[in-house]
Coordinates of C-alpha atoms in Angstrom, one line a residue:
Chain Q
X1 CA 0.2 -0.2 -0.1
X2 CA 2.7 2.4 1.1
X3 CA 4.7 1.5 -2.0
X4 CA 1.8 2.1 -4.2
X5 CA 1.3 5.3 -2.8
X6 CA 4.9 6.3 -3.4
X7 CA 4.7 5.1 -7.1
X8 CA 1.4 7.0 -7.8
X9 CA 3.3 10.1 -6.2
X10 CA 6.4 9.7 -8.3
X11 CA 4.2 9.5 -11.5
X12 CA 2.0 12.3 -10.5
X13 CA 5.2 14.3 -10.2
X14 CA 6.6 13.2 -13.4
X15 CA 3.5 14.1 -15.2
X16 CA 3.3 17.6 -13.7
X17 CA 7.0 18.2 -14.7
X18 CA 6.1 17.0 -18.1
X19 CA 3.4 19.6 -18.3
X20 CA 5.4 22.5 -16.8
X21 CA 8.5 21.8 -19.3
X22 CA 6.4 20.6 -22.6
X23 CA 6.2 24.0 -23.9
X24 CA 9.9 25.2 -23.1
X25 CA 11.3 22.1 -24.3
X26 CA 9.2 22.3 -27.6
X27 CA 10.1 25.9 -28.1
X28 CA 13.8 25.3 -27.8
X29 CA 13.9 22.2 -29.8
X30 CA 12.2 23.8 -32.7
X31 CA 14.3 26.6 -32.7
X32 CA 17.0 24.3 -34.4
X33 CA 14.3 23.2 -37.0
X34 CA 15.6 22.8 -40.4
X35 CA 12.4 23.6 -42.2
X36 CA 9.8 26.4 -42.3
X37 CA 7.4 25.2 -39.6
X38 CA 8.4 24.5 -35.9
X39 CA 6.2 21.6 -35.6
X40 CA 6.8 17.9 -35.6
X41 CA 8.6 16.0 -37.2
X42 CA 11.7 17.5 -36.1
X43 CA 14.4 17.9 -38.9
X44 CA 17.8 19.4 -37.9
X45 CA 19.6 20.8 -36.0
X46 CA 20.1 23.8 -37.8
X47 CA 21.4 27.2 -36.8
X48 CA 19.6 28.9 -39.8
X49 CA 17.0 30.6 -37.6
X50 CA 19.6 32.1 -35.2
X51 CA 21.3 33.5 -38.4
X52 CA 18.0 34.8 -39.6
X53 CA 17.4 36.3 -36.1
X54 CA 20.8 37.9 -35.9
X55 CA 20.4 39.6 -39.3
X56 CA 16.7 40.9 -38.6
X57 CA 17.2 44.4 -37.9
X58 CA 13.8 45.1 -36.3
X59 CA 14.4 42.6 -33.7
X60 CA 17.7 43.7 -32.8
X61 CA 16.6 47.4 -32.5
X62 CA 13.8 46.1 -30.3
X63 CA 16.3 44.1 -28.2
X64 CA 18.5 47.4 -27.6
X65 CA 15.3 49.1 -26.8
X66 CA 14.5 46.5 -24.1
X67 CA 18.0 46.4 -22.7
X68 CA 17.7 50.2 -22.3
X69 CA 14.3 50.5 -20.9
X70 CA 15.2 47.7 -18.5
X71 CA 18.5 49.3 -17.3
X72 CA 17.0 52.8 -16.8
X73 CA 13.7 51.9 -15.3
X74 CA 15.5 49.3 -12.9
X75 CA 18.1 51.9 -12.0
X76 CA 15.5 54.6 -11.2
X77 CA 13.1 52.0 -9.4
X78 CA 15.9 50.7 -7.1
X79 CA 17.0 54.2 -6.3
X80 CA 13.4 55.4 -5.3
X81 CA 12.8 52.1 -3.7
X82 CA 15.9 52.7 -1.5
X83 CA 15.2 56.3 -0.3
X84 CA 11.7 55.2 0.4
X85 CA 12.8 52.1 2.2
X86 CA 15.5 54.0 4.1
X87 CA 13.1 56.8 5.1
X88 CA 10.4 54.1 6.4
X89 CA 13.1 51.9 8.2
X90 CA 15.2 54.7 9.9
X91 CA 12.9 57.8 10.7
X92 CA 9.9 55.7 11.3
X93 CA 7.4 58.2 10.2
X94 CA 4.0 58.0 12.0
X95 CA 2.4 57.2 8.7
X96 CA 5.0 54.5 8.2
X97 CA 2.1 51.9 7.5
X98 CA 0.1 54.1 5.3
X99 CA 3.2 55.0 3.4
X100 CA 3.9 51.4 3.0
X101 CA 0.4 50.5 1.9
X102 CA 0.5 53.2 -0.7
X103 CA 3.9 52.0 -2.2
X104 CA 2.7 48.5 -2.4
X105 CA -0.7 49.1 -3.9
X106 CA 0.4 48.9 -7.4
X107 CA 1.1 45.4 -7.3
X108 CA -2.5 44.5 -7.1
X109 CA -3.4 46.7 -10.0
X110 CA -3.4 45.2 -13.5
X111 CA -0.6 46.2 -15.7
X112 CA -3.1 46.7 -18.2
X113 CA -5.0 49.5 -16.1
X114 CA -1.6 51.3 -15.4
X115 CA -0.9 51.2 -18.9
X116 CA -4.3 52.7 -19.9
X117 CA -4.0 55.3 -17.3
X118 CA -0.5 56.5 -18.5
X119 CA -1.7 56.6 -22.0
X120 CA -4.5 58.6 -21.1
X121 CA -2.2 60.9 -18.9
X122 CA -0.1 61.2 -22.2
X123 CA -2.9 62.1 -24.2
X124 CA -4.1 65.2 -21.9
X125 CA -0.5 66.3 -21.8
X126 CA -0.1 65.9 -25.5
X127 CA 3.0 64.0 -25.2
X128 CA 3.5 61.2 -28.0
X129 CA 4.1 57.9 -27.1
X130 CA 7.6 56.7 -26.7
X131 CA 10.0 54.7 -24.8
X132 CA 10.5 57.3 -22.2
X133 CA 7.0 56.6 -21.2
X134 CA 7.4 52.9 -21.0
X135 CA 10.3 53.7 -18.6
X136 CA 7.8 55.8 -16.4
X137 CA 5.5 52.8 -16.5
X138 CA 8.0 50.2 -15.7
X139 CA 9.2 52.1 -12.9
X140 CA 5.8 52.4 -11.5
X141 CA 5.4 48.5 -11.6
X142 CA 9.0 47.9 -10.2
X143 CA 8.9 50.3 -7.4
X144 CA 6.9 48.1 -5.0
X145 CA 8.9 45.2 -5.6
X146 CA 12.6 47.2 -5.2
X147 CA 11.1 48.9 -2.2
X148 CA 10.0 45.7 -0.6
X149 CA 13.3 43.9 -1.4
X150 CA 15.4 46.7 0.0
X151 CA 13.3 47.2 3.0
X152 CA 13.5 43.4 3.9
X153 CA 17.5 43.7 3.9
X154 CA 17.4 46.7 6.6
X155 CA 18.0 45.3 9.9
X156 CA 19.1 46.5 13.3
X157 CA 22.6 45.3 12.5
X158 CA 23.0 48.1 10.0
X159 CA 21.4 50.7 12.2
X160 CA 23.9 50.0 14.9
X161 CA 26.8 50.2 12.2
X162 CA 25.1 53.6 11.2
X163 CA 25.1 54.6 14.9
X164 CA 28.6 53.9 15.6
X165 CA 29.7 55.6 12.5
X166 CA 28.1 58.7 13.5
X167 CA 29.2 58.5 17.0
X168 CA 32.5 58.6 15.7
X169 CA 31.9 61.7 13.9
X170 CA 31.1 60.8 10.3
X171 CA 28.7 63.0 8.3
X172 CA 25.5 61.7 7.2
X173 CA 26.5 61.6 3.6
X174 CA 29.5 59.7 4.8
X175 CA 27.6 57.3 6.7
X176 CA 25.2 56.7 3.7
X177 CA 28.0 55.9 1.2
X178 CA 30.4 54.2 3.4
X179 CA 28.2 52.3 5.6
X180 CA 24.4 52.0 4.5
X181 CA 25.1 51.5 0.7
X182 CA 27.8 48.9 1.0
X183 CA 26.0 46.7 3.6
X184 CA 22.8 46.8 1.5
X185 CA 24.7 46.1 -1.7
X186 CA 23.0 42.4 -1.9
X187 CA 19.5 43.7 -1.4
X188 CA 20.2 46.7 -4.0
X189 CA 21.5 44.1 -6.6
X190 CA 18.8 41.7 -6.2
X191 CA 16.2 44.7 -6.5
X192 CA 17.9 45.9 -9.7
X193 CA 17.9 42.6 -11.3
X194 CA 14.4 41.6 -10.4
X195 CA 13.2 44.9 -11.7
X196 CA 15.2 44.6 -14.9
X197 CA 13.6 41.0 -15.4
X198 CA 10.3 42.1 -15.2
X199 CA 10.6 45.1 -17.4
X200 CA 12.5 42.9 -19.8
X201 CA 9.4 40.8 -20.2
X202 CA 6.5 43.2 -19.5
X203 CA 4.3 43.5 -22.6
X204 CA 1.0 45.3 -22.1
X205 CA 2.4 48.7 -21.1
X206 CA 5.0 48.7 -23.7
X207 CA 2.3 47.9 -26.3
X208 CA 0.0 50.8 -25.2
X209 CA 2.9 53.4 -24.9
X210 CA 4.9 53.0 -28.0
X211 CA 4.3 53.3 -31.5
X212 CA 7.5 52.7 -33.6
X213 CA 10.2 52.5 -31.0
X214 CA 8.8 49.1 -29.8
X215 CA 10.6 46.8 -27.1
X216 CA 11.4 43.0 -27.6
X217 CA 8.2 41.7 -26.3
X218 CA 6.1 43.9 -28.6
X219 CA 8.1 43.1 -31.7
X220 CA 7.7 39.3 -31.0
X221 CA 4.1 39.9 -30.3
X222 CA 3.6 41.5 -33.9
X223 CA 5.8 38.7 -35.4
X224 CA 3.1 36.4 -34.2
X225 CA 0.8 37.6 -36.8
X226 CA 2.4 35.9 -39.5
X227 CA 1.8 32.3 -37.6
X228 CA 4.2 29.8 -36.4
X229 CA 7.8 30.6 -37.3
X230 CA 11.1 29.0 -36.0
X231 CA 12.6 32.4 -36.0
X232 CA 10.0 33.3 -33.1
X233 CA 11.4 29.9 -31.4
X234 CA 15.0 31.3 -31.6
X235 CA 14.3 34.6 -30.3
X236 CA 12.1 33.2 -27.4
X237 CA 14.9 30.6 -26.3
X238 CA 17.5 33.5 -26.5
X239 CA 15.2 35.7 -24.3
X240 CA 14.8 32.7 -22.0
X241 CA 18.4 31.8 -21.6
X242 CA 19.2 35.5 -21.1
X243 CA 16.8 35.8 -18.1
X244 CA 17.9 32.5 -16.7
X245 CA 21.5 33.5 -17.0
X246 CA 21.0 37.0 -15.5
X247 CA 19.2 35.4 -12.6
X248 CA 21.7 32.9 -11.8
X249 CA 24.4 35.5 -12.0
X250 CA 22.5 37.8 -9.6
X251 CA 22.0 35.0 -7.2
X252 CA 25.6 33.9 -7.1
X253 CA 26.8 37.6 -6.7
X254 CA 24.1 38.4 -4.1
X255 CA 25.1 35.0 -2.3
X256 CA 28.8 35.8 -2.1
X257 CA 28.3 39.5 -0.9
X258 CA 26.1 38.3 1.8
X259 CA 28.7 35.7 2.8
X260 CA 31.5 38.2 2.8
X261 CA 29.4 40.7 5.1
X262 CA 28.7 38.4 8.0
Chain C
X1 CA 2.9 60.4 -8.2
X2 CA 3.1 58.6 -11.5
X3 CA 0.9 56.0 -10.2
X4 CA -1.8 57.9 -8.4
X5 CA -2.2 60.4 -11.3
X6 CA -3.0 57.9 -14.1
X7 CA -5.5 56.1 -11.8
X8 CA -7.3 59.4 -11.1
X9 CA -7.4 59.9 -14.8
X10 CA -8.7 56.6 -15.5
X11 CA -11.5 57.0 -13.0
X12 CA -12.3 60.6 -14.3
X13 CA -12.4 59.4 -17.9
X14 CA -14.6 56.4 -17.0
X15 CA -17.3 59.1 -16.2
X16 CA -16.9 60.9 -19.7
X17 CA -18.3 59.7 -22.7
X18 CA -17.1 59.8 -26.6
X19 CA -19.6 61.2 -28.9
X20 CA -18.8 61.0 -32.5
X21 CA -15.3 61.0 -32.3
X22 CA -14.7 63.5 -29.6
X23 CA -14.7 63.7 -25.9
X24 CA -17.5 64.8 -24.1
X25 CA -16.6 66.0 -20.5
X26 CA -20.0 65.8 -18.9
X27 CA -19.9 63.6 -15.9
X28 CA -22.0 60.9 -16.4
X29 CA -22.5 57.0 -15.8
X30 CA -23.6 56.1 -19.1
X31 CA -20.4 53.9 -19.6
X32 CA -21.1 51.7 -16.6
X33 CA -24.6 51.4 -17.9
X34 CA -23.3 50.4 -21.1
X35 CA -20.9 47.9 -19.6
X36 CA -23.9 46.3 -17.8
X37 CA -26.5 47.0 -20.6
X38 CA -24.3 45.6 -23.7
X39 CA -24.3 41.6 -24.0
X40 CA -20.8 42.0 -25.5
X41 CA -19.4 43.5 -22.5
X42 CA -21.4 41.7 -20.0
X43 CA -20.4 38.5 -21.5
X44 CA -16.9 39.3 -21.4
X45 CA -17.2 40.1 -17.8
X46 CA -18.8 36.9 -17.0
X47 CA -16.3 34.9 -19.3
X48 CA -13.4 36.5 -17.4
X49 CA -14.7 35.5 -13.9
X50 CA -15.5 32.0 -15.1
X51 CA -12.2 31.3 -16.8
X52 CA -10.2 33.0 -13.8
X53 CA -12.2 31.0 -11.4
X54 CA -11.5 27.7 -13.2
X55 CA -8.0 28.8 -13.3
X56 CA -7.8 29.2 -9.6
X57 CA -9.3 26.0 -8.7
X58 CA -7.2 23.8 -11.1
X59 CA -4.2 25.4 -10.5
X60 CA -4.6 24.8 -6.7
X61 CA -5.8 21.2 -7.2
X62 CA -2.6 20.5 -9.5
X63 CA -0.1 22.5 -7.3
X64 CA -1.1 21.3 -3.8
X65 CA 0.0 17.6 -4.2
X66 CA 3.2 18.8 -5.8
X67 CA 4.0 21.2 -3.1
X68 CA 3.3 18.6 -0.5
X69 CA 5.5 16.0 -2.0
X70 CA 8.4 18.4 -2.4
X71 CA 7.9 19.8 1.1
X72 CA 7.4 16.3 2.9
X73 CA 7.9 13.3 0.7
X74 CA 11.3 13.9 -1.1
X75 CA 14.6 14.5 0.7
X76 CA 15.1 18.3 1.5
X77 CA 18.0 18.6 -0.9
X78 CA 16.2 17.1 -3.8
X79 CA 13.0 19.0 -2.9
X80 CA 14.9 22.3 -3.1
X81 CA 16.1 21.4 -6.3
X82 CA 13.2 20.2 -7.6
X83 CA 11.4 23.5 -6.6
X84 CA 13.8 25.6 -8.4
X85 CA 13.2 23.3 -11.6
X86 CA 9.5 23.8 -11.0
X87 CA 9.6 27.4 -11.3
X88 CA 12.3 27.6 -14.1
X89 CA 9.7 28.1 -16.9
X90 CA 8.3 31.1 -15.1
X91 CA 11.2 33.2 -16.4
X92 CA 10.6 32.5 -20.0
X93 CA 9.2 35.7 -21.8
X94 CA 5.3 36.0 -21.1
X95 CA 4.7 36.5 -24.7
X96 CA 6.9 33.6 -25.7
X97 CA 5.3 31.1 -23.2
X98 CA 2.1 31.5 -24.6
X99 CA 3.4 31.1 -28.1
X100 CA 5.0 27.8 -27.1
X101 CA 1.8 26.5 -25.9
X102 CA 0.5 27.4 -29.4
X103 CA 3.2 25.2 -30.7
X104 CA 2.1 22.3 -28.3
X105 CA -1.6 22.8 -29.1
X106 CA -1.7 23.6 -32.9
X107 CA -3.6 21.4 -35.2
X108 CA -0.4 20.1 -36.4
X109 CA 1.3 20.6 -32.9
X110 CA 3.0 18.1 -30.6
X111 CA 0.1 17.0 -28.8
X112 CA -2.2 16.3 -31.8
X113 CA 1.0 14.5 -33.6
X114 CA 1.4 12.2 -30.3
X115 CA -2.1 11.5 -30.2
X116 CA -2.3 10.5 -33.8
X117 CA 0.5 8.3 -33.9
X118 CA -0.7 6.5 -30.7
X119 CA -3.8 5.9 -32.6
X120 CA -6.0 7.4 -30.2
X121 CA -7.5 10.0 -32.4
X122 CA -8.0 9.7 -36.2
X123 CA -8.1 13.2 -37.0
X124 CA -6.5 16.4 -35.4
X125 CA -8.5 17.9 -32.5
X126 CA -8.9 21.7 -32.0
X127 CA -7.3 23.0 -28.6
X128 CA -5.8 26.1 -29.9
X129 CA -8.2 29.1 -29.9
X130 CA -10.7 27.8 -27.5
X131 CA -11.4 28.5 -23.8
X132 CA -9.3 25.3 -23.0
X133 CA -6.3 26.7 -24.5
X134 CA -6.3 30.0 -22.5
X135 CA -7.2 27.9 -19.2
X136 CA -4.3 25.5 -20.1
X137 CA -1.9 28.2 -20.5
X138 CA -3.1 30.0 -17.4
X139 CA -2.9 26.9 -15.3
X140 CA 0.6 26.3 -16.6
X141 CA 1.7 29.6 -15.5
X142 CA 0.1 29.7 -12.1
X143 CA 0.7 26.2 -11.0
X144 CA 4.3 27.3 -10.8
X145 CA 3.4 30.3 -8.7
X146 CA 1.1 28.3 -6.5
X147 CA 3.5 25.6 -6.0
X148 CA 5.9 28.3 -4.5
X149 CA 3.5 29.8 -2.0
X150 CA 2.1 26.5 -0.9
X151 CA 5.5 25.1 -0.5
X152 CA 6.5 28.1 1.7
X153 CA 3.6 28.0 4.2
X154 CA 4.0 23.9 4.4
X155 CA 7.8 24.1 5.3
X156 CA 6.7 26.3 8.0
X157 CA 4.3 24.1 9.7
X158 CA 6.4 22.5 12.6
X159 CA 6.8 18.8 12.1
X160 CA 5.8 18.1 15.7
X161 CA 2.2 19.1 14.9
X162 CA 2.0 16.3 12.3
X163 CA 3.6 14.0 14.7
X164 CA 1.3 14.9 17.5
X165 CA -1.4 14.2 15.5
X166 CA -0.1 10.7 14.3
X167 CA 0.7 9.9 17.9
X168 CA -3.0 10.7 19.1
X169 CA -4.1 7.9 16.5
X170 CA -4.9 10.0 13.6
X171 CA -4.5 8.3 10.1
X172 CA -2.7 9.7 7.5
X173 CA -5.6 11.0 5.8
X174 CA -7.1 12.6 8.9
X175 CA -3.7 14.4 9.6
X176 CA -3.6 15.9 6.3
X177 CA -7.4 16.8 6.3
X178 CA -7.4 18.4 9.6
X179 CA -3.8 19.4 10.5
X180 CA -1.8 20.1 7.5
X181 CA -4.4 21.4 5.0
X182 CA -6.0 24.0 7.4
X183 CA -2.5 25.2 8.4
X184 CA -1.3 25.6 5.0
X185 CA -4.3 27.5 3.9
X186 CA -2.6 31.0 4.1
X187 CA -0.2 29.7 1.4
X188 CA -3.3 28.7 -0.8
X189 CA -5.3 31.7 -0.2
X190 CA -2.1 34.2 -0.9
X191 CA -1.5 31.9 -4.2
X192 CA -5.0 32.0 -5.1
X193 CA -5.4 35.8 -4.7
X194 CA -2.3 36.5 -6.4
X195 CA -3.5 34.1 -9.3
X196 CA -7.0 35.6 -9.4
X197 CA -5.5 39.2 -9.7
X198 CA -2.9 38.2 -12.4
X199 CA -5.2 36.0 -14.4
X200 CA -8.1 38.4 -14.7
X201 CA -6.0 41.3 -15.8
X202 CA -4.0 39.2 -18.4
X203 CA -4.4 40.2 -21.8
X204 CA -1.7 38.2 -23.6
X205 CA -2.8 34.7 -22.8
X206 CA -6.4 34.9 -23.8
X207 CA -5.4 37.0 -27.0
X208 CA -3.0 34.3 -28.1
X209 CA -4.3 30.9 -27.0
X210 CA -7.9 31.8 -26.8
X211 CA -7.9 33.9 -30.1
X212 CA -11.2 35.2 -31.3
X213 CA -13.1 32.4 -29.6
X214 CA -14.5 34.4 -26.9
X215 CA -13.7 38.0 -25.5
X216 CA -12.3 38.3 -22.0
X217 CA -12.6 41.8 -20.2
X218 CA -8.8 42.7 -20.8
X219 CA -9.1 42.0 -24.4
X220 CA -12.5 44.3 -24.5
X221 CA -10.3 47.0 -23.0
X222 CA -7.5 46.9 -25.4
X223 CA -10.1 46.8 -28.3
X224 CA -11.7 49.8 -27.2
X225 CA -8.3 51.5 -27.1
X226 CA -7.1 50.1 -30.4
X227 CA -9.9 49.8 -32.6
X228 CA -12.3 52.7 -31.4
X229 CA -9.9 54.9 -29.6
X230 CA -12.7 54.8 -27.0
X231 CA -10.7 55.9 -24.0
X232 CA -13.7 56.5 -21.6
X233 CA -15.2 53.0 -22.3
X234 CA -11.7 51.5 -21.7
X235 CA -11.7 53.4 -18.3
X236 CA -15.0 52.4 -17.4
X237 CA -14.1 48.7 -18.2
X238 CA -10.9 49.0 -16.2
X239 CA -12.9 50.2 -13.3
X240 CA -15.1 47.2 -13.2
X241 CA -12.0 44.9 -13.6
X242 CA -10.5 46.7 -10.7
X243 CA -13.7 46.5 -8.9
X244 CA -13.8 42.7 -9.4
X245 CA -10.2 42.6 -8.0
X246 CA -11.1 44.5 -4.9
X247 CA -13.9 42.2 -4.2
X248 CA -11.7 39.2 -4.5
X249 CA -9.3 40.9 -2.0
X250 CA -12.0 41.5 0.5
X251 CA -13.2 37.8 0.2
X252 CA -9.7 36.4 0.5
X253 CA -8.9 38.7 3.5
X254 CA -11.8 37.7 5.3
X255 CA -11.2 34.1 4.6
X256 CA -7.4 34.6 5.8
X257 CA -8.0 36.3 9.1
X258 CA -10.6 33.3 9.7
X259 CA -7.9 30.8 9.3
X260 CA -5.3 32.7 11.2
X261 CA -7.4 33.5 14.1

């Protein structure tokens, strides 16, 4: 009976993992398809679709846009998140709870609605749709996460270090630059990386706020109109590998920094 | 600022109307009446809620046993590795993930090909461009999320609780039903709420996988913006969407406080 349970359990797990990985594996496999449709039977492997991808100027421009938007919006979100977290944790304003609430609310609002609001706002101000607007949109969605990540890293340990430095005569700026920022570095890096991956992946806001200068998800989206295409597989695989790589790298760096600190 | 201002604009716009291509700034509830009075919008709202609820329920049912096995049945080290594996595809781009399911579910796709070759069906079945495809795409994404939140609350339950129940003579099933599941409910509720919010507000999955088979609320909103440039109507639909989310929040918050008390 017990053994039967174990076997059923293992089978179930295997099935769910098959379900979870089926689309990713299909995507990756058929990006190496030697033929014009990314469906079985598999012929290949061939790198022709990756060549086509790198020769595709629209895709490459979208890729550059995505990187720029991601880096800029993640940097702004991390900076603002740090300032907000620092204020809430160190000065403990009376309204700390309310401030936290307001900062975190955007998480529960659909990106679609945020995008719509910004799009209406741009209309009212007669500002054309552009990548700068997308940056603003991505700061809005990333700020809550950056704030929470940085806040979770602020402990009493740092506060004591800061106090000690102040007692020894360091100015506020010196404390900030020499103590607070270095001790928070892992949290700041994590916030930045998380914000970047979210921005890199975000679609609806980018769709509503851009016209010609599109980001990668929007460009992929428009390429879907032509149907199933191995080049889309190739770009999808590339994006996946890059995201995973970035996360793994961040994880390693953060783990290393945290170890050194203790 | 950049969050609050657009939200207020959406609210205000939802009270304007669009008359013959121009914006009429008279405050009115006409848009909301249209949401409830027009069959298209009403159906979109009902469809959205249905699809989302189905997604939440199926995801919990699929994810709970996975989280349970990873937390209790496999060795801790293996459990952590399996957990990381389980959420790995989470990081594929959202648009790409839906496209991947299209590859799998299309008429000439992997599923149809496999079933044909096994002789289980004689002609390809249509899955892509139906509600089933939307639900499959959603369940795939949210099973990963849910496994994570449920696992997190399962590993927090002290082992002694379950041991005590066993020592007092409860069977494995009774321990599961009366101790483990109630104690892990916070994780389930958090996961279910996140799933609800993200699924009901999502435009990509229903658009790519469900296609034109039926209209969900986010698709209706984007249509209003792109096809007819009717911002007020889109804003009113968005407010309805937010209303549904707020309702879900209140319900899950009540459930949550009940279980922690």
